[in-house]
Coordinates of N, CA, C and O in Angstrom, one line a residue:
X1 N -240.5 49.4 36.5 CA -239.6 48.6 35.6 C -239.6 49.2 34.2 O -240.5 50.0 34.0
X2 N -238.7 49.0 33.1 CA -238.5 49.5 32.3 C -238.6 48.0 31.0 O -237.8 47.0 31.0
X3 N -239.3 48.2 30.3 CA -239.3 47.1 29.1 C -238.6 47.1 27.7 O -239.3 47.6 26.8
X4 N -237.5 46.7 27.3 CA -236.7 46.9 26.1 C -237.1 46.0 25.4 O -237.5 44.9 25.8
X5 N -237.0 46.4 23.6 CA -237.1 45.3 22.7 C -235.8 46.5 21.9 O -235.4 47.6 22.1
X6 N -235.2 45.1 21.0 CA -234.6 45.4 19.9 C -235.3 45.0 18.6 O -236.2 44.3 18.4
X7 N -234.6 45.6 17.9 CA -234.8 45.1 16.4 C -234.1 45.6 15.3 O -233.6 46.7 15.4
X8 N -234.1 45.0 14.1 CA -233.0 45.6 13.1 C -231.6 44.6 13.0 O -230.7 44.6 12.2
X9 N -232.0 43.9 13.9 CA -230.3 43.2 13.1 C -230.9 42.4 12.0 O -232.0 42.5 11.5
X10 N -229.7 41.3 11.4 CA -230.2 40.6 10.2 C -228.8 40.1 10.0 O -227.8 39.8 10.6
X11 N -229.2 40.0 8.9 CA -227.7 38.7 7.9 C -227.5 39.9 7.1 O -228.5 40.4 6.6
X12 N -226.0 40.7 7.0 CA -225.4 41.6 5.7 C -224.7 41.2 5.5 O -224.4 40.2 6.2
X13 N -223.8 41.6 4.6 CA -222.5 41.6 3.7 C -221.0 42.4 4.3 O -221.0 43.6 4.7
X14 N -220.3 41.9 4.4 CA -219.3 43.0 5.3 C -219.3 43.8 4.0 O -219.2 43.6 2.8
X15 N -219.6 45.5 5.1 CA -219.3 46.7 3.9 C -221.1 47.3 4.4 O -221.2 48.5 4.9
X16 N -221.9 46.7 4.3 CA -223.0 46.9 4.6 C -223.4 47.8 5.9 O -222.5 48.0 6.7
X17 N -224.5 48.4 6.1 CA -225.0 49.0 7.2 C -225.9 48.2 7.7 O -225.9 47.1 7.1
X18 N -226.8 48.2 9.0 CA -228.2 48.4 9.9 C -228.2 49.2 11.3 O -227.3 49.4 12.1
X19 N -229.4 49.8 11.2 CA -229.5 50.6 12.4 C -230.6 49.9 13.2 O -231.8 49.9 12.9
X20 N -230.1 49.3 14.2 CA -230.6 48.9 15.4 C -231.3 50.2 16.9 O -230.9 51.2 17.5
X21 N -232.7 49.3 16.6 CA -233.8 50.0 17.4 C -233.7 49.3 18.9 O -233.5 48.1 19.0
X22 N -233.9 50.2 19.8 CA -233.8 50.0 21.1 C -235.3 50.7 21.5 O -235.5 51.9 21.8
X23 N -236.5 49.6 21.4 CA -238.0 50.6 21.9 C -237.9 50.1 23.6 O -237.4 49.1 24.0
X24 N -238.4 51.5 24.3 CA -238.6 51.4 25.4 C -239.9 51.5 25.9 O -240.6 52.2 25.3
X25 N -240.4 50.7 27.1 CA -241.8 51.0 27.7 C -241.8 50.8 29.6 O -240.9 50.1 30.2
X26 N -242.8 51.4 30.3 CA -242.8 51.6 31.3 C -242.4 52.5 31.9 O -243.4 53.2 32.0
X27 N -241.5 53.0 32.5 CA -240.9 54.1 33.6 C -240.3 55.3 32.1 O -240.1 55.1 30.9
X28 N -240.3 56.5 32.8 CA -239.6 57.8 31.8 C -238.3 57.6 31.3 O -237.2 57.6 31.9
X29 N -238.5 57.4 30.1 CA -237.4 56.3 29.1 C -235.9 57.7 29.2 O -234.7 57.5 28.9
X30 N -236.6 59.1 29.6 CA -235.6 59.9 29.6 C -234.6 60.0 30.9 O -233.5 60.5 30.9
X31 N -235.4 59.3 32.0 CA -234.6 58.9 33.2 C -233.3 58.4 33.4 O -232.4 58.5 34.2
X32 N -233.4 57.5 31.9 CA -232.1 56.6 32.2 C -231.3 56.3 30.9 O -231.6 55.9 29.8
X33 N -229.7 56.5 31.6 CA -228.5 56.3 30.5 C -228.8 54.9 30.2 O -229.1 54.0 31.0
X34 N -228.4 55.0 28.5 CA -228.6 53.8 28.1 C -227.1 53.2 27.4 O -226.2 53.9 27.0
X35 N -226.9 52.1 27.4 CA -225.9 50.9 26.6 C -226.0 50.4 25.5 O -227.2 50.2 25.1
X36 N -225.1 50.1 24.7 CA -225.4 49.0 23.8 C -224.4 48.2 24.0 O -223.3 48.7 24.1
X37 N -224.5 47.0 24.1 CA -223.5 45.8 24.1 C -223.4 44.6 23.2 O -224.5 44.0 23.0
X38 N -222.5 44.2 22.8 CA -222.8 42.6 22.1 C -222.1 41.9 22.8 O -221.3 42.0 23.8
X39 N -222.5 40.7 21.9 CA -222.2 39.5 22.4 C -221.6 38.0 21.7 O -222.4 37.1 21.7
X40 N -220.8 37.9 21.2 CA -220.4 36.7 20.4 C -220.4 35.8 21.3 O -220.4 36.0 22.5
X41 N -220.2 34.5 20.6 CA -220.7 33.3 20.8 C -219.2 32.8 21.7 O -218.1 33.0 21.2
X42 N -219.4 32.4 22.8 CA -217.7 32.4 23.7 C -217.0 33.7 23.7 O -215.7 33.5 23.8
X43 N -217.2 34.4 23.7 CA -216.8 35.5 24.4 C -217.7 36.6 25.6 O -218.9 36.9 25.5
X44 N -217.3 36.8 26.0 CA -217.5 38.0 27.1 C -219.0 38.9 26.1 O -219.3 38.9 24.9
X45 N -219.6 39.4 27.4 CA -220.4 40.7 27.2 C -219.2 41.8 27.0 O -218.2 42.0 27.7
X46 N -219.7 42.8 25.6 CA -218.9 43.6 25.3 C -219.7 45.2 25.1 O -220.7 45.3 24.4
X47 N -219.0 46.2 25.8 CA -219.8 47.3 25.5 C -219.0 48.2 23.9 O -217.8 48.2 23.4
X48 N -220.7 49.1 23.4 CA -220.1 48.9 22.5 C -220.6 50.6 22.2 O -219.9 51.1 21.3
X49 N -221.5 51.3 22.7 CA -221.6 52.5 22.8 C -222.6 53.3 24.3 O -223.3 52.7 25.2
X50 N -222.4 54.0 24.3 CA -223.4 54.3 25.2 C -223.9 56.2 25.0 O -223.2 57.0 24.4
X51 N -225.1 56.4 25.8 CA -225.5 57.8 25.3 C -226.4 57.9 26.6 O -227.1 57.0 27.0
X52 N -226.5 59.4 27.2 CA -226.6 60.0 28.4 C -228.2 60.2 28.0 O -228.8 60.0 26.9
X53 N -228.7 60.7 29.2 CA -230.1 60.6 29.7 C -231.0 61.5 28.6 O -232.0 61.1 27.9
X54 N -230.2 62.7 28.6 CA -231.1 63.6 27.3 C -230.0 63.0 25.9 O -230.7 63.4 25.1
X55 N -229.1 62.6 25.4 CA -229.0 62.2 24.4 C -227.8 63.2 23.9 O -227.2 63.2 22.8
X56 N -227.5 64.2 24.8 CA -226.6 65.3 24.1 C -225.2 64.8 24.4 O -224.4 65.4 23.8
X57 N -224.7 63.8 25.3 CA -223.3 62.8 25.5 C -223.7 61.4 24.6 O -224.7 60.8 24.6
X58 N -222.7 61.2 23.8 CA -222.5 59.6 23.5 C -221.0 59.1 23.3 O -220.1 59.8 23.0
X59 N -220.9 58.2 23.4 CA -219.6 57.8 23.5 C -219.5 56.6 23.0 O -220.5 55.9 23.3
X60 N -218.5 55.8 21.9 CA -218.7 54.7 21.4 C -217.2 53.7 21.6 O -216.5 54.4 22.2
X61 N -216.8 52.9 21.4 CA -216.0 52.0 21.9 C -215.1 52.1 20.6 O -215.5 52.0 19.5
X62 N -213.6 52.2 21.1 CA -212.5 52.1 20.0 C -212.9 51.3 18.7 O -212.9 51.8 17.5
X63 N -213.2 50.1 19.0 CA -213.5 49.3 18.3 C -214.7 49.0 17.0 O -214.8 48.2 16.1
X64 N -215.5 50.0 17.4 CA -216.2 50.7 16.5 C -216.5 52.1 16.0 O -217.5 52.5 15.3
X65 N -215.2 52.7 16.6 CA -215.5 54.0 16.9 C -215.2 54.6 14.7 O -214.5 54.1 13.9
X66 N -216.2 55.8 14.6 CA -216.0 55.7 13.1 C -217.4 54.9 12.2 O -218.0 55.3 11.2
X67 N -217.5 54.0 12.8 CA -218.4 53.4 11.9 C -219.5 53.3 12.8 O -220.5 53.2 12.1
X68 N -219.7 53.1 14.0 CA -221.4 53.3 14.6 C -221.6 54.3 15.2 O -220.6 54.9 15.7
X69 N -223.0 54.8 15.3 CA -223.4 56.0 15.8 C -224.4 55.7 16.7 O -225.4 55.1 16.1
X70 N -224.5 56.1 17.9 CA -225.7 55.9 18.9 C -225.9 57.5 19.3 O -225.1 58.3 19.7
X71 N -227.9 57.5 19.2 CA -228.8 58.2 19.2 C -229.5 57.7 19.9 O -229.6 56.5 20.2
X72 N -230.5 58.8 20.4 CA -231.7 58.7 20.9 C -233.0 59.5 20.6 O -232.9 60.7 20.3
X73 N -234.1 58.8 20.8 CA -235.2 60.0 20.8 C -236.6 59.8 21.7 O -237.6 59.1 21.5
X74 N -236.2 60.6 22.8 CA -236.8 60.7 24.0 C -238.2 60.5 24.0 O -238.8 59.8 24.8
X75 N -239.0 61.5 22.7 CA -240.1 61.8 22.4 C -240.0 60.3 22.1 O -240.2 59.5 23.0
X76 N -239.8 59.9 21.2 CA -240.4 58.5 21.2 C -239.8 57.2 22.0 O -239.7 56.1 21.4
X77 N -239.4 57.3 22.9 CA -238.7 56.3 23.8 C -238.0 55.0 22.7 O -238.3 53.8 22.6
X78 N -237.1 55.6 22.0 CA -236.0 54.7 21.3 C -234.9 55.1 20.8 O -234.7 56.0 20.0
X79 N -234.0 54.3 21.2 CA -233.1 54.2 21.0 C -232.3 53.7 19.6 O -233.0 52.9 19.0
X80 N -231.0 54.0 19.1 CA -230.8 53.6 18.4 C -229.5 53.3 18.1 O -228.8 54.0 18.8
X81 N -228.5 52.4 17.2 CA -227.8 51.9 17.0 C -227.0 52.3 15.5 O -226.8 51.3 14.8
X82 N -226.7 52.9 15.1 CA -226.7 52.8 13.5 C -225.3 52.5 13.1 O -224.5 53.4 12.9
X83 N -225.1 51.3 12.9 CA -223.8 50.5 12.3 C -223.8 50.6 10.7 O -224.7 50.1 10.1
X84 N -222.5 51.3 10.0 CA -221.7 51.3 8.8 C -220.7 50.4 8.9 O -220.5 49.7 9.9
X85 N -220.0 50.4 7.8 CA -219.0 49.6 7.3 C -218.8 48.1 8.0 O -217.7 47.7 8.6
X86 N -219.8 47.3 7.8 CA -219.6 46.5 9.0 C -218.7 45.2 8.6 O -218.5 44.9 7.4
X87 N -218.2 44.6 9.4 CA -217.3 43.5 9.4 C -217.5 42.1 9.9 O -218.4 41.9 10.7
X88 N -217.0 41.3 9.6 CA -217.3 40.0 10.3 C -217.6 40.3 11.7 O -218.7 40.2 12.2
X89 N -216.4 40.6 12.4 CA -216.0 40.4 13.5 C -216.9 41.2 14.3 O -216.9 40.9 15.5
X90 N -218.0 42.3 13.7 CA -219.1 42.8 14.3 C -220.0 41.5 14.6 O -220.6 41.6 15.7
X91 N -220.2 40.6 14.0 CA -221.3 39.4 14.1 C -221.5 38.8 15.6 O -220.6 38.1 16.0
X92 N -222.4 39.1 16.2 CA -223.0 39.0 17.9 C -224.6 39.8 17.6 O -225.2 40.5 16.8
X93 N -224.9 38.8 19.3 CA -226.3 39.5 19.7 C -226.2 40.7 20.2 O -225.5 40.8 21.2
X94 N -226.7 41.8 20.0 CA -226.5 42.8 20.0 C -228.0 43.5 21.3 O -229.2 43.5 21.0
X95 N -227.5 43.8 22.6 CA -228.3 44.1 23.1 C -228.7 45.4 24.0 O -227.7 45.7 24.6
X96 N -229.2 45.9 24.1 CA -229.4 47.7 25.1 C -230.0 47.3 26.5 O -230.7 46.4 27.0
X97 N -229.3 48.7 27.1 CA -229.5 48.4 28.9 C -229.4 49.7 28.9 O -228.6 50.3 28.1
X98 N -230.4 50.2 29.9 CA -230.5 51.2 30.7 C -230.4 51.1 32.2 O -230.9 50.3 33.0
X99 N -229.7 52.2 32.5 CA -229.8 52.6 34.0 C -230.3 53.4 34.9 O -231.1 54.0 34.3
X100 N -230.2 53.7 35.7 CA -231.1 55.0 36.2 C -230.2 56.1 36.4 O -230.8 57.1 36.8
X101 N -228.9 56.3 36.2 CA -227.8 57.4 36.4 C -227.5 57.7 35.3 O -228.3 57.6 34.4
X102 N -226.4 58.1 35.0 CA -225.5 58.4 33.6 C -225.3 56.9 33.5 O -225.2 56.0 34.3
X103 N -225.1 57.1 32.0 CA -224.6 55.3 31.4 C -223.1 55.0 32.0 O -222.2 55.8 32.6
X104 N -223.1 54.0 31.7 CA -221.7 53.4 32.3 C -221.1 52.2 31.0 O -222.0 51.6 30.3
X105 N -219.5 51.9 31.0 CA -219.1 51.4 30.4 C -219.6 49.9 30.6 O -220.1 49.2 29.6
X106 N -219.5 49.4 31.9 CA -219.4 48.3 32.4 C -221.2 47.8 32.6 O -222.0 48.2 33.4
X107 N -221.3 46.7 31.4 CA -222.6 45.8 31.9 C -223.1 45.7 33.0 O -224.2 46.2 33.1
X108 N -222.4 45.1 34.1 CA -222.6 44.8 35.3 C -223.8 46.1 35.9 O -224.9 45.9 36.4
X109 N -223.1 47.3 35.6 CA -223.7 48.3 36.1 C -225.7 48.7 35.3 O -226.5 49.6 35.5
X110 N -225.7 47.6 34.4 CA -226.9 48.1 34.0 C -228.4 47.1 34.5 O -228.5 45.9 34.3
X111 N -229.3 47.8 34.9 CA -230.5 47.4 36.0 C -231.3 46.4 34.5 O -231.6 45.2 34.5
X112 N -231.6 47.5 33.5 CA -233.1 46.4 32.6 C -232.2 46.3 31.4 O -231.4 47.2 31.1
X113 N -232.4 44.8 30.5 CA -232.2 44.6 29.6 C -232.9 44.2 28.2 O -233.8 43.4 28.5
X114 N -232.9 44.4 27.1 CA -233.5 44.0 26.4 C -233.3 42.5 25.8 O -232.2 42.0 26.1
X115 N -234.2 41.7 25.1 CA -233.7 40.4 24.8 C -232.3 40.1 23.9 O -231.7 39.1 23.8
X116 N -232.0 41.2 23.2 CA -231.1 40.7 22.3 C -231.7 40.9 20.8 O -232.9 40.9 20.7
X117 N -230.9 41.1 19.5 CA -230.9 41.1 18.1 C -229.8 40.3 17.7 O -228.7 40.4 18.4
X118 N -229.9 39.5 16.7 CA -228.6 39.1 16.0 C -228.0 39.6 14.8 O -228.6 39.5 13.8
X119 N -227.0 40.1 15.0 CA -226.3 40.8 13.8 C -225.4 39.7 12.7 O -224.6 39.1 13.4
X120 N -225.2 39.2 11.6 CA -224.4 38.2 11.0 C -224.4 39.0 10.2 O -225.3 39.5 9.6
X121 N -222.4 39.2 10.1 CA -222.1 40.0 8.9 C -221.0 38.7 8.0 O -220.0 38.1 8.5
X122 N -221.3 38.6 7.1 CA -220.8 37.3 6.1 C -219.7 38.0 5.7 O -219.7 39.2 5.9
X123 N -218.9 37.5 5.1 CA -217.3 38.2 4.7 C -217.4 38.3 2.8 O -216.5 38.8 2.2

């Protein structure tokens, strides 16, 4: 099994940054493509970047494309999130999933998750 925590979200200002930590424990954290997804309140699970086993693919979602950047670092089994310019409409729980293949767009496809961060960005 693989054990996720997040951390780093918080209450900002739209305009503001945070870089969201994804720590990993248990199984070889470099084994597996990882996700980032959020989540607002009545809406759907949404993906929101994702980044390949060694870290040298990442790919981020239209909708934040420009302003977040997802990383990783193997040596230290975490992951990371690093959101600029942010906006209301970013405000959700923000959560990371790994799988054991290359990452995938689609949640469904992801085996371990972490509990979640809350991001609230005020206008």
């Amino acid at each position: 099994q693989v054990q996720l925590v997040e951390s780093g979200g918080g209450l900002v200002q739209a305009g503001d940054s945070l870089r969201l930590s994804c720590a990993a424990s248990g199984r070889t954290f470099s084994n597996y493509g990882l996700g980032w997804f959020r989540q607002a309140p009545g809406k759907e699970r949404e993906y929101v970047a994702r980044i390949s086993r060694s870290g040298t693919s990442t790919y981020v979602a239209d909708s934040v494309k420009g302003r977040f950047t997802i990383s990783r670092d193997n040596a230290k089994n975490t992951a990371y999130l690093q959101m600029n310019s942010l906006k209301p409409e970013d405000t959700a729980v923000y959560y990371c999933a790994v799988r054991g293949f290359s990452s995938s767009t689609d949640y469904r496809d992801y085996v371990y998750w972490g509990q979640g961060t809350q991001v609230t960005v005020s206008s």
